[in-house]
Amino acid sequence: MNKPHLYTNPQSRGRIVRWMLEEIGAPYDVTVMAYGETMKSSQYLQINPMGKVPALVHGNAIVTETAAICAYLAEAFPEAELGPKPSERAAYLRWLFFAAGPLESAITNQSMGFLPNEKQQGFAGYGNFTLVQDVLENAISQTPYITGERFTAADVYIGSQIGWGLQFNLLEKREAFIRYWEKLSKRPAHLKATELDDALIKAKG
């Protein structure tokens, strides 16, 4: 089977996919993309017309959007057991899409100062920032992992959102968030992925 090929930048959401790839444990290739002209080149735009990273090429398959890449890799490498079991599938899809949609939108708007008023909250998919945090806090407090008793690809994505939110003060430092992220951040695959990406940043100077 062809190795997955990750197009990334160590200062991007590509770090999430690197972590996912390390969890899988299969060999993969990496191309580091510089911001600016490199990502907007005609060659790369054939891979991701958005001109952004991450992107994954696996044989004839091209996958963009970080949550989609995590879900794809879980299915492409079932031996890693990072996809959902039948009893976990509903929660897996629910919270993976929640993190990629309402959660990311709410964090992005909050960080940029776009705060919907009461009327606008009816049009915003996430309502308001406090509601999103409350829902997320409840979701990760019910079971050890987002789908239940077992770590899955959904935890990679949601955990990364929470980790970045805490690191850059984009989420309130609620105890549930801190506890959940501390558990995930100690996983060997996350530590290895972080080491690899941090080394790229250091080498760049």
PDB file of C-alpha atoms in Angstrom:
ATOM      1  CA  MET A   1       0.000   0.000   0.000  1.00  0.00           C
ATOM      2  CA  ASN A   2       1.187   3.538  -0.751  1.00  0.00           C
ATOM      3  CA  LYS A   3       2.383   5.554   2.202  1.00  0.00           C
ATOM      4  CA  PRO A   4       0.285   8.556   3.223  1.00  0.00           C
ATOM      5  CA  HIS A   5       1.929  11.823   2.180  1.00  0.00           C
ATOM      6  CA  LEU A   6       1.279  14.791   4.457  1.00  0.00           C
ATOM      7  CA  TYR A   7       1.590  18.362   3.227  1.00  0.00           C
ATOM      8  CA  THR A   8       1.963  20.526   6.287  1.00  0.00           C
ATOM      9  CA  ASN A   9       3.594  23.373   8.129  1.00  0.00           C
ATOM     10  CA  PRO A  10       4.694  22.870  11.746  1.00  0.00           C
ATOM     11  CA  GLN A  11       2.820  26.047  12.688  1.00  0.00           C
ATOM     12  CA  SER A  12      -0.538  24.925  11.371  1.00  0.00           C
ATOM     13  CA  ARG A  13      -3.355  22.449  11.908  1.00  0.00           C
ATOM     14  CA  GLY A  14      -1.050  20.003  10.177  1.00  0.00           C
ATOM     15  CA  ARG A  15       0.203  19.218  13.680  1.00  0.00           C
ATOM     16  CA  ILE A  16      -3.110  17.488  14.314  1.00  0.00           C
ATOM     17  CA  VAL A  17      -2.650  15.219  11.308  1.00  0.00           C
ATOM     18  CA  ARG A  18       0.951  14.495  12.278  1.00  0.00           C
ATOM     19  CA  TRP A  19      -0.337  13.337  15.655  1.00  0.00           C
ATOM     20  CA  MET A  20      -2.947  11.159  13.952  1.00  0.00           C
ATOM     21  CA  LEU A  21      -0.311   9.615  11.708  1.00  0.00           C
ATOM     22  CA  GLU A  22       1.873   8.832  14.707  1.00  0.00           C
ATOM     23  CA  GLU A  23      -1.092   7.187  16.429  1.00  0.00           C
ATOM     24  CA  ILE A  24      -1.558   4.969  13.366  1.00  0.00           C
ATOM     25  CA  GLY A  25       2.072   3.925  13.492  1.00  0.00           C
ATOM     26  CA  ALA A  26       2.448   3.357   9.744  1.00  0.00           C
ATOM     27  CA  PRO A  27       5.237   4.972   7.692  1.00  0.00           C
ATOM     28  CA  TYR A  28       4.375   8.264   6.040  1.00  0.00           C
ATOM     29  CA  ASP A  29       6.047  10.986   3.998  1.00  0.00           C
ATOM     30  CA  VAL A  30       6.016  14.707   4.733  1.00  0.00           C
ATOM     31  CA  THR A  31       6.400  17.805   2.600  1.00  0.00           C
ATOM     32  CA  VAL A  32       6.755  21.020   4.583  1.00  0.00           C
ATOM     33  CA  MET A  33       5.017  23.906   2.862  1.00  0.00           C
ATOM     34  CA  ALA A  34       5.981  27.526   3.428  1.00  0.00           C
ATOM     35  CA  TYR A  35       3.231  30.086   3.791  1.00  0.00           C
ATOM     36  CA  GLY A  36       2.729  32.382   0.834  1.00  0.00           C
ATOM     37  CA  GLU A  37       3.739  31.518  -2.711  1.00  0.00           C
ATOM     38  CA  THR A  38       4.528  27.860  -1.985  1.00  0.00           C
ATOM     39  CA  MET A  39       1.000  27.088  -0.806  1.00  0.00           C
ATOM     40  CA  LYS A  40      -0.464  29.150  -3.641  1.00  0.00           C
ATOM     41  CA  SER A  41       1.603  27.506  -6.379  1.00  0.00           C
ATOM     42  CA  SER A  42      -0.308  25.967  -9.280  1.00  0.00           C
ATOM     43  CA  GLN A  43       1.161  22.571  -8.428  1.00  0.00           C
ATOM     44  CA  TYR A  44      -0.085  22.606  -4.827  1.00  0.00           C
ATOM     45  CA  LEU A  45      -3.453  24.114  -5.750  1.00  0.00           C
ATOM     46  CA  GLN A  46      -4.129  20.900  -7.674  1.00  0.00           C
ATOM     47  CA  ILE A  47      -3.922  19.130  -4.324  1.00  0.00           C
ATOM     48  CA  ASN A  48      -5.743  21.718  -2.237  1.00  0.00           C
ATOM     49  CA  PRO A  49      -7.507  24.472  -4.190  1.00  0.00           C
ATOM     50  CA  MET A  50      -7.798  26.421  -0.923  1.00  0.00           C
ATOM     51  CA  GLY A  51      -4.026  26.835  -0.911  1.00  0.00           C
ATOM     52  CA  LYS A  52      -3.769  25.789   2.720  1.00  0.00           C
ATOM     53  CA  VAL A  53      -2.401  22.953   4.803  1.00  0.00           C
ATOM     54  CA  PRO A  54      -2.825  20.260   5.886  1.00  0.00           C
ATOM     55  CA  ALA A  55      -3.548  18.043   2.921  1.00  0.00           C
ATOM     56  CA  LEU A  56      -3.088  14.308   2.601  1.00  0.00           C
ATOM     57  CA  VAL A  57      -2.352  12.284  -0.512  1.00  0.00           C
ATOM     58  CA  HIS A  58      -2.723   8.522  -0.195  1.00  0.00           C
ATOM     59  CA  GLY A  59      -2.444   6.666  -3.453  1.00  0.00           C
ATOM     60  CA  ASN A  60      -5.095   8.226  -5.689  1.00  0.00           C
ATOM     61  CA  ALA A  61      -6.956   9.753  -2.752  1.00  0.00           C
ATOM     62  CA  ILE A  62      -6.620  13.416  -1.834  1.00  0.00           C
ATOM     63  CA  VAL A  63      -8.096  14.561   1.458  1.00  0.00           C
ATOM     64  CA  THR A  64      -8.212  18.072   2.886  1.00  0.00           C
ATOM     65  CA  GLU A  65      -9.850  19.505   6.008  1.00  0.00           C
ATOM     66  CA  THR A  66      -8.238  18.308   9.200  1.00  0.00           C
ATOM     67  CA  ALA A  67     -11.198  16.467  10.705  1.00  0.00           C
ATOM     68  CA  ALA A  68     -11.830  14.704   7.397  1.00  0.00           C
ATOM     69  CA  ILE A  69      -8.186  13.629   7.216  1.00  0.00           C
ATOM     70  CA  CYS A  70      -8.344  12.175  10.722  1.00  0.00           C
ATOM     71  CA  ALA A  71     -11.532  10.268   9.879  1.00  0.00           C
ATOM     72  CA  TYR A  72     -10.070   9.054   6.578  1.00  0.00           C
ATOM     73  CA  LEU A  73      -6.900   7.752   8.212  1.00  0.00           C
ATOM     74  CA  ALA A  74      -8.897   5.914  10.858  1.00  0.00           C
ATOM     75  CA  GLU A  75     -10.772   4.093   8.083  1.00  0.00           C
ATOM     76  CA  ALA A  76      -7.738   3.553   5.849  1.00  0.00           C
ATOM     77  CA  PHE A  77      -5.775   1.943   8.681  1.00  0.00           C
ATOM     78  CA  PRO A  78      -8.370  -0.063  10.647  1.00  0.00           C
ATOM     79  CA  GLU A  79      -5.660  -2.094  12.348  1.00  0.00           C
ATOM     80  CA  ALA A  80      -4.869   0.981  14.462  1.00  0.00           C
ATOM     81  CA  GLU A  81      -8.406   0.765  15.891  1.00  0.00           C
ATOM     82  CA  LEU A  82      -8.892   4.535  15.897  1.00  0.00           C
ATOM     83  CA  GLY A  83     -12.232   4.445  14.110  1.00  0.00           C
ATOM     84  CA  PRO A  84     -15.539   3.895  15.908  1.00  0.00           C
ATOM     85  CA  LYS A  85     -17.058   0.584  16.828  1.00  0.00           C
ATOM     86  CA  PRO A  86     -20.767   0.321  15.938  1.00  0.00           C
ATOM     87  CA  SER A  87     -21.812   1.372  19.430  1.00  0.00           C
ATOM     88  CA  GLU A  88     -19.484   4.403  19.264  1.00  0.00           C
ATOM     89  CA  ARG A  89     -20.332   5.588  15.772  1.00  0.00           C
ATOM     90  CA  ALA A  90     -23.055   8.079  16.673  1.00  0.00           C
ATOM     91  CA  ALA A  91     -20.962   9.824  19.324  1.00  0.00           C
ATOM     92  CA  TYR A  92     -17.876   9.690  17.096  1.00  0.00           C
ATOM     93  CA  LEU A  93     -19.588  11.473  14.205  1.00  0.00           C
ATOM     94  CA  ARG A  94     -21.518  13.837  16.440  1.00  0.00           C
ATOM     95  CA  TRP A  95     -18.534  15.226  18.318  1.00  0.00           C
ATOM     96  CA  LEU A  96     -16.098  15.148  15.423  1.00  0.00           C
ATOM     97  CA  PHE A  97     -18.479  17.334  13.396  1.00  0.00           C
ATOM     98  CA  PHE A  98     -19.255  19.473  16.444  1.00  0.00           C
ATOM     99  CA  ALA A  99     -15.554  20.253  16.872  1.00  0.00           C
ATOM    100  CA  ALA A 100     -15.040  20.957  13.162  1.00  0.00           C
ATOM    101  CA  GLY A 101     -18.154  23.145  12.943  1.00  0.00           C
ATOM    102  CA  PRO A 102     -19.629  24.946  15.951  1.00  0.00           C
ATOM    103  CA  LEU A 103     -16.536  24.716  18.154  1.00  0.00           C
ATOM    104  CA  GLU A 104     -14.025  25.964  15.594  1.00  0.00           C
ATOM    105  CA  SER A 105     -16.393  28.695  14.379  1.00  0.00           C
ATOM    106  CA  ALA A 106     -17.027  29.884  17.915  1.00  0.00           C
ATOM    107  CA  ILE A 107     -13.325  29.948  18.822  1.00  0.00           C
ATOM    108  CA  THR A 108     -12.383  31.732  15.594  1.00  0.00           C
ATOM    109  CA  ASN A 109     -15.083  34.372  15.955  1.00  0.00           C
ATOM    110  CA  GLN A 110     -14.283  34.881  19.626  1.00  0.00           C
ATOM    111  CA  SER A 111     -10.572  35.360  18.909  1.00  0.00           C
ATOM    112  CA  MET A 112     -11.350  37.934  16.199  1.00  0.00           C
ATOM    113  CA  GLY A 113     -13.887  39.775  18.291  1.00  0.00           C
ATOM    114  CA  PHE A 114     -16.910  38.765  16.206  1.00  0.00           C
ATOM    115  CA  LEU A 115     -19.470  38.333  18.960  1.00  0.00           C
ATOM    116  CA  PRO A 116     -23.022  37.687  17.724  1.00  0.00           C
ATOM    117  CA  ASN A 117     -25.737  39.635  19.473  1.00  0.00           C
ATOM    118  CA  GLU A 118     -28.880  37.933  20.724  1.00  0.00           C
ATOM    119  CA  LYS A 119     -30.613  38.164  17.355  1.00  0.00           C
ATOM    120  CA  GLN A 120     -27.551  37.015  15.390  1.00  0.00           C
ATOM    121  CA  GLN A 121     -27.160  33.973  17.650  1.00  0.00           C
ATOM    122  CA  GLY A 122     -30.214  32.514  15.967  1.00  0.00           C
ATOM    123  CA  PHE A 123     -28.341  32.502  12.657  1.00  0.00           C
ATOM    124  CA  ALA A 124     -24.977  31.357  14.010  1.00  0.00           C
ATOM    125  CA  GLY A 125     -24.650  27.589  14.024  1.00  0.00           C
ATOM    126  CA  TYR A 126     -23.027  27.670  17.441  1.00  0.00           C
ATOM    127  CA  GLY A 127     -25.322  30.155  19.181  1.00  0.00           C
ATOM    128  CA  ASN A 128     -22.797  31.780  21.493  1.00  0.00           C
ATOM    129  CA  PHE A 129     -19.344  31.047  22.850  1.00  0.00           C
ATOM    130  CA  THR A 130     -20.456  30.205  26.389  1.00  0.00           C
ATOM    131  CA  LEU A 131     -22.992  27.675  25.136  1.00  0.00           C
ATOM    132  CA  VAL A 132     -20.375  25.941  22.980  1.00  0.00           C
ATOM    133  CA  GLN A 133     -17.998  25.680  25.942  1.00  0.00           C
ATOM    134  CA  ASP A 134     -20.738  24.335  28.195  1.00  0.00           C
ATOM    135  CA  VAL A 135     -21.692  21.661  25.651  1.00  0.00           C
ATOM    136  CA  LEU A 136     -18.055  20.692  25.119  1.00  0.00           C
ATOM    137  CA  GLU A 137     -17.381  20.520  28.845  1.00  0.00           C
ATOM    138  CA  ASN A 138     -20.352  18.239  29.388  1.00  0.00           C
ATOM    139  CA  ALA A 139     -19.374  16.002  26.458  1.00  0.00           C
ATOM    140  CA  ILE A 140     -15.860  15.295  27.709  1.00  0.00           C
ATOM    141  CA  SER A 141     -16.998  14.860  31.312  1.00  0.00           C
ATOM    142  CA  GLN A 142     -19.356  11.937  30.732  1.00  0.00           C
ATOM    143  CA  THR A 143     -16.802   9.274  29.791  1.00  0.00           C
ATOM    144  CA  PRO A 144     -12.981   8.952  29.728  1.00  0.00           C
ATOM    145  CA  TYR A 145     -12.921   9.671  25.987  1.00  0.00           C
ATOM    146  CA  ILE A 146     -15.334  11.470  23.695  1.00  0.00           C
ATOM    147  CA  THR A 147     -16.963   8.272  22.386  1.00  0.00           C
ATOM    148  CA  GLY A 148     -16.795   6.321  25.632  1.00  0.00           C
ATOM    149  CA  GLU A 149     -14.113   4.201  27.236  1.00  0.00           C
ATOM    150  CA  ARG A 150     -11.763   4.099  24.232  1.00  0.00           C
ATOM    151  CA  PHE A 151      -9.466   6.603  22.518  1.00  0.00           C
ATOM    152  CA  THR A 152     -10.381   7.303  18.866  1.00  0.00           C
ATOM    153  CA  ALA A 153      -9.527   9.676  16.039  1.00  0.00           C
ATOM    154  CA  ALA A 154     -12.230  12.001  17.358  1.00  0.00           C
ATOM    155  CA  ASP A 155     -10.140  12.534  20.488  1.00  0.00           C
ATOM    156  CA  VAL A 156      -7.162  13.530  18.338  1.00  0.00           C
ATOM    157  CA  TYR A 157      -9.156  16.303  16.726  1.00  0.00           C
ATOM    158  CA  ILE A 158     -11.170  17.455  19.721  1.00  0.00           C
ATOM    159  CA  GLY A 159      -8.181  17.167  22.022  1.00  0.00           C
ATOM    160  CA  SER A 160      -6.127  19.350  19.703  1.00  0.00           C
ATOM    161  CA  GLN A 161      -8.853  21.990  19.633  1.00  0.00           C
ATOM    162  CA  ILE A 162      -8.941  22.030  23.411  1.00  0.00           C
ATOM    163  CA  GLY A 163      -5.150  22.002  23.724  1.00  0.00           C
ATOM    164  CA  TRP A 164      -4.734  24.983  21.420  1.00  0.00           C
ATOM    165  CA  GLY A 165      -7.649  26.755  23.056  1.00  0.00           C
ATOM    166  CA  LEU A 166      -5.997  26.461  26.451  1.00  0.00           C
ATOM    167  CA  GLN A 167      -2.510  27.314  25.179  1.00  0.00           C
ATOM    168  CA  PHE A 168      -3.587  30.510  23.438  1.00  0.00           C
ATOM    169  CA  ASN A 169      -6.301  31.478  25.955  1.00  0.00           C
ATOM    170  CA  LEU A 170      -9.054  30.887  23.415  1.00  0.00           C
ATOM    171  CA  LEU A 171     -10.993  28.659  25.797  1.00  0.00           C
ATOM    172  CA  GLU A 172     -11.742  29.199  29.452  1.00  0.00           C
ATOM    173  CA  LYS A 173      -9.401  27.189  31.645  1.00  0.00           C
ATOM    174  CA  ARG A 174     -12.125  24.930  32.963  1.00  0.00           C
ATOM    175  CA  GLU A 175     -11.045  21.937  35.006  1.00  0.00           C
ATOM    176  CA  ALA A 176     -12.667  19.469  32.614  1.00  0.00           C
ATOM    177  CA  PHE A 177     -10.748  20.920  29.664  1.00  0.00           C
ATOM    178  CA  ILE A 178      -7.447  20.845  31.526  1.00  0.00           C
ATOM    179  CA  ARG A 179      -7.961  17.288  32.768  1.00  0.00           C
ATOM    180  CA  TYR A 180      -8.947  15.956  29.346  1.00  0.00           C
ATOM    181  CA  TRP A 181      -6.035  17.639  27.562  1.00  0.00           C
ATOM    182  CA  GLU A 182      -3.457  16.575  30.143  1.00  0.00           C
ATOM    183  CA  LYS A 183      -4.461  12.958  29.593  1.00  0.00           C
ATOM    184  CA  LEU A 184      -4.255  13.168  25.811  1.00  0.00           C
ATOM    185  CA  SER A 185      -1.116  15.274  25.627  1.00  0.00           C
ATOM    186  CA  LYS A 186       0.871  12.570  27.420  1.00  0.00           C
ATOM    187  CA  ARG A 187       0.190   9.962  24.764  1.00  0.00           C
ATOM    188  CA  PRO A 188       3.460   8.740  23.179  1.00  0.00           C
ATOM    189  CA  ALA A 189       2.200   9.492  19.653  1.00  0.00           C
ATOM    190  CA  HIS A 190       1.395  13.071  20.592  1.00  0.00           C
ATOM    191  CA  LEU A 191       4.770  13.547  22.233  1.00  0.00           C
ATOM    192  CA  LYS A 192       6.538  12.152  19.149  1.00  0.00           C
ATOM    193  CA  ALA A 193       4.528  14.309  16.749  1.00  0.00           C
ATOM    194  CA  THR A 194       5.190  17.400  18.847  1.00  0.00           C
ATOM    195  CA  GLU A 195       8.896  16.652  18.942  1.00  0.00           C
ATOM    196  CA  LEU A 196       9.054  16.297  15.160  1.00  0.00           C
ATOM    197  CA  ASP A 197       7.162  19.497  14.434  1.00  0.00           C
ATOM    198  CA  ASP A 198       8.984  21.515  17.082  1.00  0.00           C
ATOM    199  CA  ALA A 199      12.286  20.377  15.559  1.00  0.00           C
ATOM    200  CA  LEU A 200      11.170  21.754  12.186  1.00  0.00           C
ATOM    201  CA  ILE A 201      10.360  25.114  13.760  1.00  0.00           C
ATOM    202  CA  LYS A 202      13.696  25.212  15.557  1.00  0.00           C
ATOM    203  CA  ALA A 203      15.599  24.296  12.386  1.00  0.00           C
ATOM    204  CA  LYS A 204      13.902  27.132  10.531  1.00  0.00           C
ATOM    205  CA  GLY A 205      15.136  29.529  13.190  1.00  0.00           C
TER     206      GLY A 205
END
